[in-house]
Coordinates of C-alpha atoms in Angstrom, one line a residue:
M1 CA -34.5 -20.6 -30.2
F2 CA -33.3 -17.6 -32.1
G3 CA -31.1 -15.0 -30.5
K4 CA -30.5 -17.1 -27.3
S5 CA -27.5 -19.3 -26.7
K6 CA -26.8 -21.4 -23.7
K7 CA -23.7 -20.4 -21.9
K8 CA -21.0 -23.1 -21.8
N9 CA -19.6 -24.1 -18.5
Q10 CA -16.5 -21.8 -18.4
S11 CA -15.4 -22.8 -14.9
I12 CA -11.8 -23.7 -14.6
N13 CA -13.0 -26.9 -12.9
N14 CA -14.6 -28.0 -16.2
E15 CA -12.0 -30.4 -17.6
A16 CA -13.5 -29.8 -21.1
L17 CA -12.5 -26.2 -21.0
N18 CA -9.5 -25.3 -23.0
F19 CA -6.2 -26.0 -21.2
L20 CA -4.9 -22.5 -22.0
I21 CA -7.9 -20.8 -20.5
R22 CA -7.7 -22.8 -17.3
E23 CA -4.0 -22.1 -17.0
S24 CA -4.6 -18.4 -17.7
Y25 CA -6.8 -18.2 -14.6
K26 CA -4.2 -20.1 -12.6
T27 CA -1.5 -17.7 -13.8
A28 CA -3.7 -14.7 -12.7
R29 CA -4.2 -16.5 -9.3
T30 CA -0.4 -16.8 -8.9
N31 CA 0.1 -13.1 -9.8
I32 CA -2.6 -12.0 -7.4
D33 CA -1.1 -14.3 -4.7
Y34 CA 2.5 -12.9 -5.1
S35 CA 1.4 -9.3 -5.5
I36 CA -0.9 -9.1 -2.5
I37 CA 0.1 -11.8 -0.1
K38 CA 3.3 -10.0 1.0
K39 CA 1.2 -6.9 1.9
G40 CA -1.3 -8.9 4.0
C41 CA -4.0 -8.2 1.4
K42 CA -6.9 -10.7 1.3
K43 CA -10.0 -8.7 0.1
V44 CA -10.2 -8.4 -3.7
V45 CA -13.0 -6.8 -5.7
F46 CA -13.9 -7.8 -9.2
T47 CA -15.7 -5.1 -11.1
S48 CA -15.9 -3.7 -14.6
S49 CA -17.0 -0.6 -16.4
S50 CA -20.3 -2.0 -17.7
K51 CA -22.3 -5.2 -17.7
G52 CA -21.3 -8.3 -19.8
E53 CA -17.5 -7.8 -19.5
G54 CA -16.8 -11.1 -17.6
K55 CA -16.4 -9.9 -14.1
T56 CA -18.5 -12.7 -12.6
L57 CA -16.7 -15.3 -14.7
S58 CA -13.3 -13.9 -13.6
S59 CA -14.3 -13.7 -9.9
V60 CA -15.6 -17.3 -9.8
N61 CA -12.6 -18.7 -11.6
I62 CA -10.0 -16.7 -9.6
A63 CA -11.8 -17.7 -6.4
S64 CA -11.8 -21.3 -7.6
A65 CA -8.1 -21.1 -8.5
L66 CA -7.2 -19.6 -5.1
A67 CA -9.2 -22.4 -3.3
Q68 CA -7.1 -25.0 -5.1
Q69 CA -4.1 -24.0 -3.1
V70 CA -3.3 -26.2 -0.1
D71 CA -4.8 -25.0 3.2
T72 CA -6.5 -21.9 1.6
K73 CA -10.0 -21.0 2.5
V74 CA -11.8 -18.7 0.1
I75 CA -15.2 -17.1 0.2
L76 CA -16.8 -15.4 -2.8
V77 CA -19.3 -12.7 -1.9
E78 CA -22.0 -11.7 -4.5
T79 CA -22.3 -8.0 -4.0
D80 CA -23.8 -7.2 -7.4
L81 CA -27.3 -6.9 -5.8
R82 CA -29.0 -5.6 -9.0
R83 CA -27.8 -8.2 -11.5
P84 CA -26.5 -11.1 -9.5
H85 CA -25.0 -14.1 -11.4
V86 CA -22.5 -15.8 -8.9
H87 CA -25.3 -18.1 -7.6
L88 CA -26.0 -19.2 -11.2
A89 CA -22.3 -19.8 -12.0
L90 CA -22.0 -22.0 -8.8
G91 CA -25.4 -23.7 -9.0
L92 CA -26.5 -22.3 -5.6
T93 CA -29.8 -21.0 -4.4
P94 CA -29.7 -17.2 -3.9
S95 CA -31.6 -17.1 -0.6
P96 CA -31.0 -16.7 2.2
G97 CA -28.2 -14.4 1.3
L98 CA -26.4 -11.2 1.9
T99 CA -29.4 -8.9 1.8
N100 CA -31.2 -11.1 4.3
C101 CA -28.3 -10.9 6.7
L102 CA -27.9 -7.1 6.2
N103 CA -31.5 -6.6 7.0
S104 CA -31.1 -8.7 10.2
E105 CA -33.4 -11.5 8.9
C106 CA -30.8 -14.2 9.5
A107 CA -27.3 -14.7 10.9
L108 CA -24.1 -14.7 8.8
D109 CA -23.6 -18.5 9.4
D110 CA -27.0 -19.1 7.8
I111 CA -25.9 -17.5 4.5
I112 CA -22.5 -19.0 3.9
K113 CA -22.9 -21.8 1.4
S114 CA -20.6 -24.7 0.5
T115 CA -19.8 -25.1 -3.1
H116 CA -18.8 -28.1 -5.2
I117 CA -15.2 -26.8 -5.1
D118 CA -13.1 -27.7 -2.0
N119 CA -12.2 -24.8 0.2
L120 CA -14.5 -22.4 -1.6
S121 CA -17.6 -21.0 0.1
A122 CA -20.0 -18.4 -1.2
I123 CA -22.5 -15.8 0.0
C124 CA -25.2 -15.2 -2.6
Y125 CA -27.3 -12.1 -2.9
G126 CA -30.5 -13.1 -1.1
A127 CA -33.2 -10.8 -2.5
I128 CA -32.8 -7.9 -4.8
P129 CA -33.3 -4.8 -2.5
P130 CA -34.5 -1.3 -3.4
N131 CA -31.4 0.2 -1.7
P132 CA -28.2 -1.7 -2.7
S133 CA -25.8 1.2 -2.1
E134 CA -27.2 1.8 1.4
L135 CA -26.9 -1.9 2.4
L136 CA -23.4 -2.2 1.0
S137 CA -22.2 0.9 2.9
S138 CA -23.9 -0.1 6.2
D139 CA -22.2 -0.9 9.4
S140 CA -23.6 -4.4 9.1
M141 CA -21.7 -4.9 5.9
T142 CA -18.5 -3.7 7.6
D143 CA -19.1 -6.1 10.4
I144 CA -19.6 -9.0 8.0
I145 CA -16.4 -8.2 6.2
K146 CA -14.5 -8.1 9.5
R147 CA -15.8 -11.5 10.5
L148 CA -15.0 -13.0 7.2
E149 CA -11.5 -11.7 7.4
K150 CA -11.0 -13.8 10.6
E151 CA -12.3 -17.0 9.0
Y152 CA -11.0 -16.9 5.4
D153 CA -7.6 -16.5 3.7
Y154 CA -9.2 -14.6 0.7
I155 CA -12.5 -12.8 0.3
I156 CA -13.4 -12.2 -3.3
F157 CA -16.2 -9.7 -4.1
D158 CA -18.2 -9.9 -7.3
A159 CA -19.3 -6.2 -7.5
P160 CA -21.5 -4.3 -9.9
P161 CA -20.0 -2.3 -12.8
V162 CA -18.6 1.0 -11.5
A163 CA -19.6 3.1 -14.5
V164 CA -23.2 2.1 -14.2
V165 CA -24.1 2.3 -10.5
I166 CA -22.4 3.6 -7.3
D167 CA -23.0 0.3 -5.4
A168 CA -19.4 -1.0 -5.9
V169 CA -17.8 2.0 -4.2
P170 CA -18.5 1.0 -0.5
I171 CA -17.0 -2.4 -1.2
I172 CA -14.0 -1.0 -3.0
K173 CA -13.3 1.3 -0.1
Q174 CA -13.0 -1.8 2.3
S175 CA -11.0 -3.9 -0.1
D176 CA -7.3 -4.5 -0.5
G177 CA -7.3 -4.6 -4.3
V178 CA -9.6 -4.1 -7.3

């Protein structure tokens, strides 16, 4: 096929991935750990200025690296509700997901998915809604985040690009770091 290339598995859990790339993500994990752990920070948003800059790759790999630490529970939340990719990177089904829970179609426990990575769970997007900004700024989203804070050591949000849509702003407001 012309013009299309299959993406390589760029997960840090892929042993075939270049050692230096894997170590770079682990270094970033350590830097995040030391810079935010002392402040009690646990909610980190990954965003970018536009699509295709690697925010999902980075959020998945940092979440994976954080989960590799002993006794550390991590959840990765797919909040890019317009162009979701976390579920693809982790090989998960997108539904039921975040939008289903925000629309009161299912409970939070029903949307938390186990991944192939120990200590890493994920919440996929669910269904692409007509009103992402409204859902992400809802009281229900705030309640979900508060509950996740009680159950996980780190909450990593894969958010949409900030220069393209306003959807990331409600998540950024509730985070400890971007």
